[in-house]
């Protein structure tokens, strides 16, 4: 998944903690093999290679993830769209990156649209309505993987843990002897410093930011969160932090709200049960879903 995963487990028995951490890493590895767009053997690569020719059965474990992805597309008016795959492929968001040729970008953008994702509930298969489409689960797969690894920890009796997949976090319980875990939120413009900290327990917290993968050309920052309406990096936010019951929900909502921009993004988050969050807009101003969260945050 192109990121560093950190697992923290507290337990009386070091052996139990170590075994549980191993199981969590194995689970993340297993999901990475399935969902990575960079591995030629992955299920996602199979869908991208064959999905326009014939539906690809994905099985009962993964089918709900695709249904959820389409749901986020609908509920965000297409701000979240896993069919951005063809567009994300033509950008390289790393130092030295270049803006794609406009004709190539227009051809890629024509392949985007979650309505073209064909999901068959009885066959539990995924396909494409049009030739040349591709999915990219980068905005949701990390969260989903973290949830599955959290399930593994819980099934092994762990009652206090954090899994952090590069800013996609989920917590079990609290820090031992405390009432919460204290979670720092990265400042989008000051590397290594925090814009806020939150005291949280038994929840997920995910940040999407324009500082994670980007390049600068002619003074413009080009980053990896794309507006599916334009095929270019979304310009309304610097970062979006979402707190939600699952890491998948928090991951998808953070990306969706980022693309929607500060006003529509906050409205989108507020409308979802159990979801709270904070947006740093393009000018650096903070927006909160609720005053209570703003009061709870340590600045
Ligand atoms: P995140 O870091 O969770 O916000 O996800 C960003 C990643 O998701 C990018 O690196 C792309 O792989 C993919 N992506 C970019 N823009 C979108 C979008 N509008 N909807 C869904 N996935 C996206
Ligand atoms: Mg996301």
Coordinates of C-alpha atoms and ligand atoms in Angstrom, one line a residue:
X1 CA 0.0 0.0 0.0
X2 CA 3.0 2.2 -0.3
X3 CA 3.1 3.2 3.3
X4 CA 4.6 2.4 6.7
X5 CA 2.3 0.4 9.0
X6 CA 2.8 0.7 12.8
X7 CA 1.0 -1.7 15.3
X8 CA 1.0 -0.9 19.0
X9 CA -0.5 -3.5 21.4
X10 CA -0.7 -3.4 25.2
X11 CA -1.2 -6.6 27.0
X12 CA 0.0 -8.2 30.3
X13 CA 1.7 -11.0 28.3
X14 CA 4.5 -9.9 26.0
X15 CA 4.1 -13.1 24.1
X16 CA 0.4 -12.6 23.5
X17 CA 1.1 -9.0 22.3
X18 CA 3.8 -10.2 19.9
X19 CA 1.7 -12.9 18.5
X20 CA -1.2 -10.5 18.0
X21 CA 1.1 -7.9 16.2
X22 CA 2.3 -10.6 13.9
X23 CA -1.2 -11.6 13.0
X24 CA -2.1 -7.9 12.3
X25 CA 0.9 -7.5 10.0
X26 CA 0.0 -10.8 8.2
X27 CA -3.5 -9.5 7.6
X28 CA -2.3 -6.2 6.2
X29 CA 0.1 -8.1 3.9
X30 CA -2.7 -10.4 2.7
X31 CA -4.9 -7.5 1.8
X32 CA -2.1 -5.6 0.1
X33 CA -1.5 -8.6 -2.1
X34 CA -5.2 -8.5 -3.1
X35 CA -5.9 -4.8 -3.5
X36 CA -2.6 -3.2 -4.6
X37 CA -2.8 -1.6 -8.0
X38 CA 1.0 -2.0 -8.4
X39 CA 1.1 -5.8 -8.1
X40 CA 0.4 -7.6 -11.4
X41 CA -1.0 -10.6 -9.6
X42 CA -3.5 -8.6 -7.5
X43 CA -7.2 -8.9 -7.8
X44 CA -7.4 -5.2 -8.6
X45 CA -4.9 -5.7 -11.5
X46 CA -7.1 -8.6 -12.7
X47 CA -10.2 -6.3 -12.7
X48 CA -8.3 -3.6 -14.5
X49 CA -7.0 -6.0 -17.1
X50 CA -10.2 -8.1 -17.7
X51 CA -13.1 -6.1 -16.2
X52 CA -14.2 -4.6 -19.5
X53 CA -14.3 -8.0 -21.2
X54 CA -16.1 -10.0 -18.5
X55 CA -17.2 -9.6 -14.9
X56 CA -14.5 -10.7 -12.4
X57 CA -15.8 -12.6 -9.4
X58 CA -14.3 -11.1 -6.2
X59 CA -15.8 -13.3 -3.6
X60 CA -17.9 -12.7 -0.4
X61 CA -15.1 -11.0 1.6
X62 CA -14.2 -8.3 -0.9
X63 CA -17.5 -7.7 -2.7
X64 CA -18.9 -5.5 0.1
X65 CA -15.8 -3.2 -0.3
X66 CA -16.8 -2.5 -3.9
X67 CA -20.4 -1.9 -3.0
X68 CA -19.2 0.5 -0.3
X69 CA -16.9 2.3 -2.8
X70 CA -19.8 2.8 -5.3
X71 CA -21.9 4.0 -2.4
X72 CA -19.4 6.7 -1.5
X73 CA -19.3 7.7 -5.1
X74 CA -23.1 8.2 -5.1
X75 CA -23.3 9.9 -1.7
X76 CA -20.5 12.4 -2.5
X77 CA -21.9 13.3 -6.0
X78 CA -18.9 11.7 -7.5
X79 CA -16.2 13.6 -5.5
X80 CA -15.1 10.1 -4.3
X81 CA -14.7 7.9 -7.3
X82 CA -12.6 4.7 -7.4
X83 CA -12.7 4.7 -11.2
X84 CA -10.1 7.6 -11.2
X85 CA -7.6 4.8 -11.9
X86 CA -6.9 5.8 -15.5
X87 CA -6.2 9.4 -14.4
X88 CA -4.2 8.6 -11.3
X89 CA -2.0 6.3 -13.5
X90 CA -0.9 9.2 -15.8
X91 CA 0.4 11.4 -12.9
X92 CA 3.5 10.7 -10.8
X93 CA 3.1 12.5 -7.5
X94 CA 6.8 12.5 -6.5
X95 CA 9.6 15.1 -6.7
X96 CA 10.4 15.9 -10.3
X97 CA 6.9 15.0 -11.5
X98 CA 5.4 16.8 -14.5
X99 CA 1.9 17.8 -15.4
X100 CA 0.5 15.4 -18.0
X101 CA -0.1 16.4 -21.6
X102 CA -3.6 18.0 -21.9
X103 CA -4.8 15.7 -24.7
X104 CA -3.7 12.6 -22.8
X105 CA -5.3 13.9 -19.6
X106 CA -8.6 14.5 -21.5
X107 CA -8.6 11.0 -22.9
X108 CA -8.0 9.6 -19.3
X109 CA -10.7 11.7 -17.8
X110 CA -13.3 10.4 -20.3
X111 CA -12.8 6.9 -18.7
X112 CA -13.8 8.1 -15.2
X113 CA -17.3 7.5 -13.8
X114 CA -18.4 5.3 -10.9
X115 CA -21.7 4.7 -12.8
X116 CA -19.6 2.6 -15.2
X117 CA -18.6 0.2 -12.4
X118 CA -20.7 -2.9 -12.8
X119 CA -21.4 -4.8 -9.6
X120 CA -23.4 -8.0 -9.8
X121 CA -24.8 -9.0 -6.3
X122 CA -25.6 -12.6 -7.2
X123 CA -22.2 -13.3 -8.9
X124 CA -20.4 -11.0 -6.5
X125 CA -18.4 -9.8 -9.5
X126 CA -16.9 -6.5 -10.6
X127 CA -16.7 -5.2 -14.2
X128 CA -16.6 -2.1 -16.3
X129 CA -19.3 -0.7 -18.6
X130 CA -16.7 0.8 -20.9
X131 CA -13.4 -0.2 -22.4
X132 CA -10.3 1.3 -20.9
X133 CA -11.7 2.0 -17.4
X134 CA -9.6 1.2 -14.3
X135 CA -10.1 1.3 -10.5
X136 CA -7.8 2.6 -7.9
X137 CA -8.7 1.7 -4.3
X138 CA -6.0 4.0 -2.8
X139 CA -8.6 6.2 -1.1
X140 CA -10.3 3.3 0.8
X141 CA -8.1 0.2 0.8
X142 CA -5.8 1.3 3.6
X143 CA -8.8 1.9 5.9
X144 CA -10.3 -1.4 5.0
X145 CA -7.1 -3.2 5.7
X146 CA -6.7 -1.5 9.1
X147 CA -10.3 -2.6 10.0
X148 CA -9.5 -6.2 9.0
X149 CA -6.3 -6.1 11.1
X150 CA -8.2 -4.6 14.0
X151 CA -10.6 -7.5 13.7
X152 CA -7.7 -9.9 14.0
X153 CA -6.4 -8.2 17.2
X154 CA -9.9 -8.3 18.8
X155 CA -10.3 -12.0 17.9
X156 CA -7.1 -12.6 19.8
X157 CA -8.4 -10.9 22.9
X158 CA -6.6 -7.6 22.5
X159 CA -8.3 -4.8 24.4
X160 CA -5.8 -2.0 23.9
X161 CA -4.1 -1.2 20.6
X162 CA -3.4 1.2 17.8
X163 CA -2.9 0.4 14.1
X164 CA -1.5 3.3 12.1
X165 CA -1.2 2.8 8.3
X166 CA 0.4 6.1 7.3
X167 CA -2.2 8.4 8.9
X168 CA -5.1 5.9 8.7
X169 CA -5.5 4.9 12.4
X170 CA -7.9 2.8 14.3
X171 CA -7.9 2.4 18.1
X172 CA -9.0 -0.4 20.3
X173 CA -9.9 0.7 23.8
X174 CA -7.7 3.2 25.6
X175 CA -4.1 3.6 26.6
X176 CA -3.6 1.3 29.6
X177 CA -4.6 3.1 32.8
X178 CA -5.9 6.1 30.9
X179 CA -9.3 7.2 29.5
X180 CA -8.2 7.5 25.9
X181 CA -5.3 7.5 23.4
X182 CA -3.9 10.9 22.5
X183 CA -3.6 11.1 18.7
X184 CA -1.6 13.9 17.0
X185 CA -2.8 15.3 13.7
X186 CA 0.0 16.3 11.3
X187 CA 0.3 20.0 10.4
X188 CA -0.1 20.1 6.6
X189 CA 2.6 22.7 6.1
X190 CA 5.0 22.2 9.0
X191 CA 6.6 18.8 8.6
X192 CA 7.0 16.9 11.9
X193 CA 4.7 19.2 13.9
X194 CA 1.1 18.8 14.9
X195 CA -1.8 21.1 14.1
X196 CA -3.9 19.5 16.9
X197 CA -4.2 16.5 19.2
X198 CA -7.3 14.6 20.1
X199 CA -8.1 12.3 23.0
X200 CA -9.9 9.3 21.5
X201 CA -10.9 5.7 22.3
X202 CA -12.4 2.8 20.3
X203 CA -12.6 4.7 17.0
X204 CA -10.9 5.4 13.7
X205 CA -9.2 8.6 12.7
X206 CA -7.9 9.2 9.2
X207 CA -6.2 12.2 7.6
X208 CA -6.0 12.9 3.9
X209 CA -3.5 15.6 3.0
X210 CA -2.0 17.4 0.0
X211 CA 1.5 17.0 1.6
X212 CA 1.5 13.2 1.5
X213 CA 2.4 12.7 -2.2
X214 CA 3.0 15.7 -4.4
X215 CA 5.4 17.7 -6.6
X216 CA 5.7 21.4 -7.2
X217 CA 5.9 22.8 -10.7
X218 CA 5.9 26.6 -11.5
X219 CA 5.0 27.3 -7.9
X220 CA 1.9 25.1 -8.0
X221 CA 1.5 22.1 -5.7
X222 CA 0.2 19.0 -7.6
X223 CA -0.9 16.3 -5.1
X224 CA -2.5 12.9 -5.3
X225 CA -6.1 13.7 -4.3
X226 CA -7.8 14.2 -7.6
X227 CA -11.1 15.9 -8.4
X228 CA -12.9 13.4 -10.7
X229 CA -14.7 16.3 -12.3
X230 CA -11.5 17.9 -13.7
X231 CA -8.9 15.1 -13.5
X232 CA -6.6 17.5 -11.6
X233 CA -5.7 17.7 -7.9
X234 CA -8.6 19.1 -5.8
X235 CA -7.8 22.6 -4.7
X236 CA -10.1 23.4 -1.8
X237 CA -8.2 21.9 1.2
X238 CA -4.8 21.2 2.6
X239 CA -5.9 18.4 4.8
X240 CA -9.1 16.7 6.1
X241 CA -9.2 14.6 9.3
X242 CA -12.2 12.3 9.9
X243 CA -13.2 10.4 13.0
X244 CA -15.6 7.5 12.3
X245 CA -16.5 4.1 13.7
X246 CA -14.4 2.3 11.1
X247 CA -11.2 3.2 9.3
X248 CA -12.9 2.4 5.9
X249 CA -15.6 5.0 6.6
X250 CA -13.0 7.5 7.9
X251 CA -10.7 6.9 4.9
X252 CA -13.4 7.3 2.2
X253 CA -15.0 10.3 3.9
X254 CA -11.7 12.1 4.3
X255 CA -10.9 11.8 0.6
X256 CA -14.5 12.7 -0.4
X257 CA -14.6 15.8 1.9
X258 CA -11.2 16.9 0.6
X259 CA -12.5 16.9 -3.0
X260 CA -15.7 18.6 -2.0
X261 CA -13.8 21.5 -0.4
X262 CA -14.3 23.1 3.1
X263 CA -17.9 24.1 2.9
X264 CA -19.5 21.2 1.1
X265 CA -17.0 18.8 2.8
X266 CA -18.1 19.8 6.3
X267 CA -21.8 19.5 5.3
X268 CA -21.0 16.0 3.9
X269 CA -19.3 14.9 7.1
X270 CA -22.0 16.3 9.3
X271 CA -24.7 14.4 7.4
X272 CA -23.1 11.1 8.2
X273 CA -24.0 9.3 11.5
X274 CA -21.1 8.9 13.8
X275 CA -18.8 11.0 11.7
X276 CA -16.9 14.1 12.9
X277 CA -14.0 15.9 11.5
X278 CA -11.8 18.9 10.8
X279 CA -10.7 20.5 7.6
X280 CA -7.7 22.7 7.0
X281 CA -8.7 24.8 3.9
X282 CA -6.4 26.1 1.2
X283 CA -5.7 29.3 3.1
X284 CA -4.8 27.3 6.3
X285 CA -8.1 28.1 8.2
X286 CA -9.6 25.4 10.3
X287 CA -13.2 24.2 9.9
X288 CA -14.9 21.8 12.4
X289 CA -18.0 19.6 12.1
X290 CA -19.0 20.5 15.7
X291 CA -18.0 22.9 18.4
X292 CA -17.5 20.1 20.9
X293 CA -14.7 18.5 18.8
X294 CA -13.1 21.9 18.5
X295 CA -13.2 22.4 22.3
X296 CA -11.8 18.9 22.9
X297 CA -8.9 19.3 20.6
X298 CA -5.5 20.3 22.1
X299 CA -3.9 23.1 20.0
Ligands
LIG1 P1 -6.4 9.3 0.4 O1 -4.9 9.4 0.8 O2 -7.1 8.3 1.2 O3 -7.1 10.6 0.3 O4 -6.5 8.6 -1.0 C1 -5.8 9.2 -2.1 C2 -5.5 8.1 -3.1 O5 -6.8 7.7 -3.6 C3 -4.8 8.6 -4.3 O6 -3.4 8.3 -4.2 C4 -5.4 7.8 -5.5 O7 -4.8 6.5 -5.5 C5 -6.8 7.7 -5.1 N1 -7.7 8.8 -5.4 C6 -7.3 10.1 -5.8 N2 -8.4 10.9 -5.9 C7 -9.5 10.1 -5.6 C8 -10.9 10.4 -5.6 N3 -11.4 11.6 -5.9 N4 -11.7 9.4 -5.3 C9 -11.2 8.1 -5.0 N5 -9.9 7.8 -5.0 C10 -9.0 8.8 -5.3
LIG2 MG1 -9.1 8.1 1.9

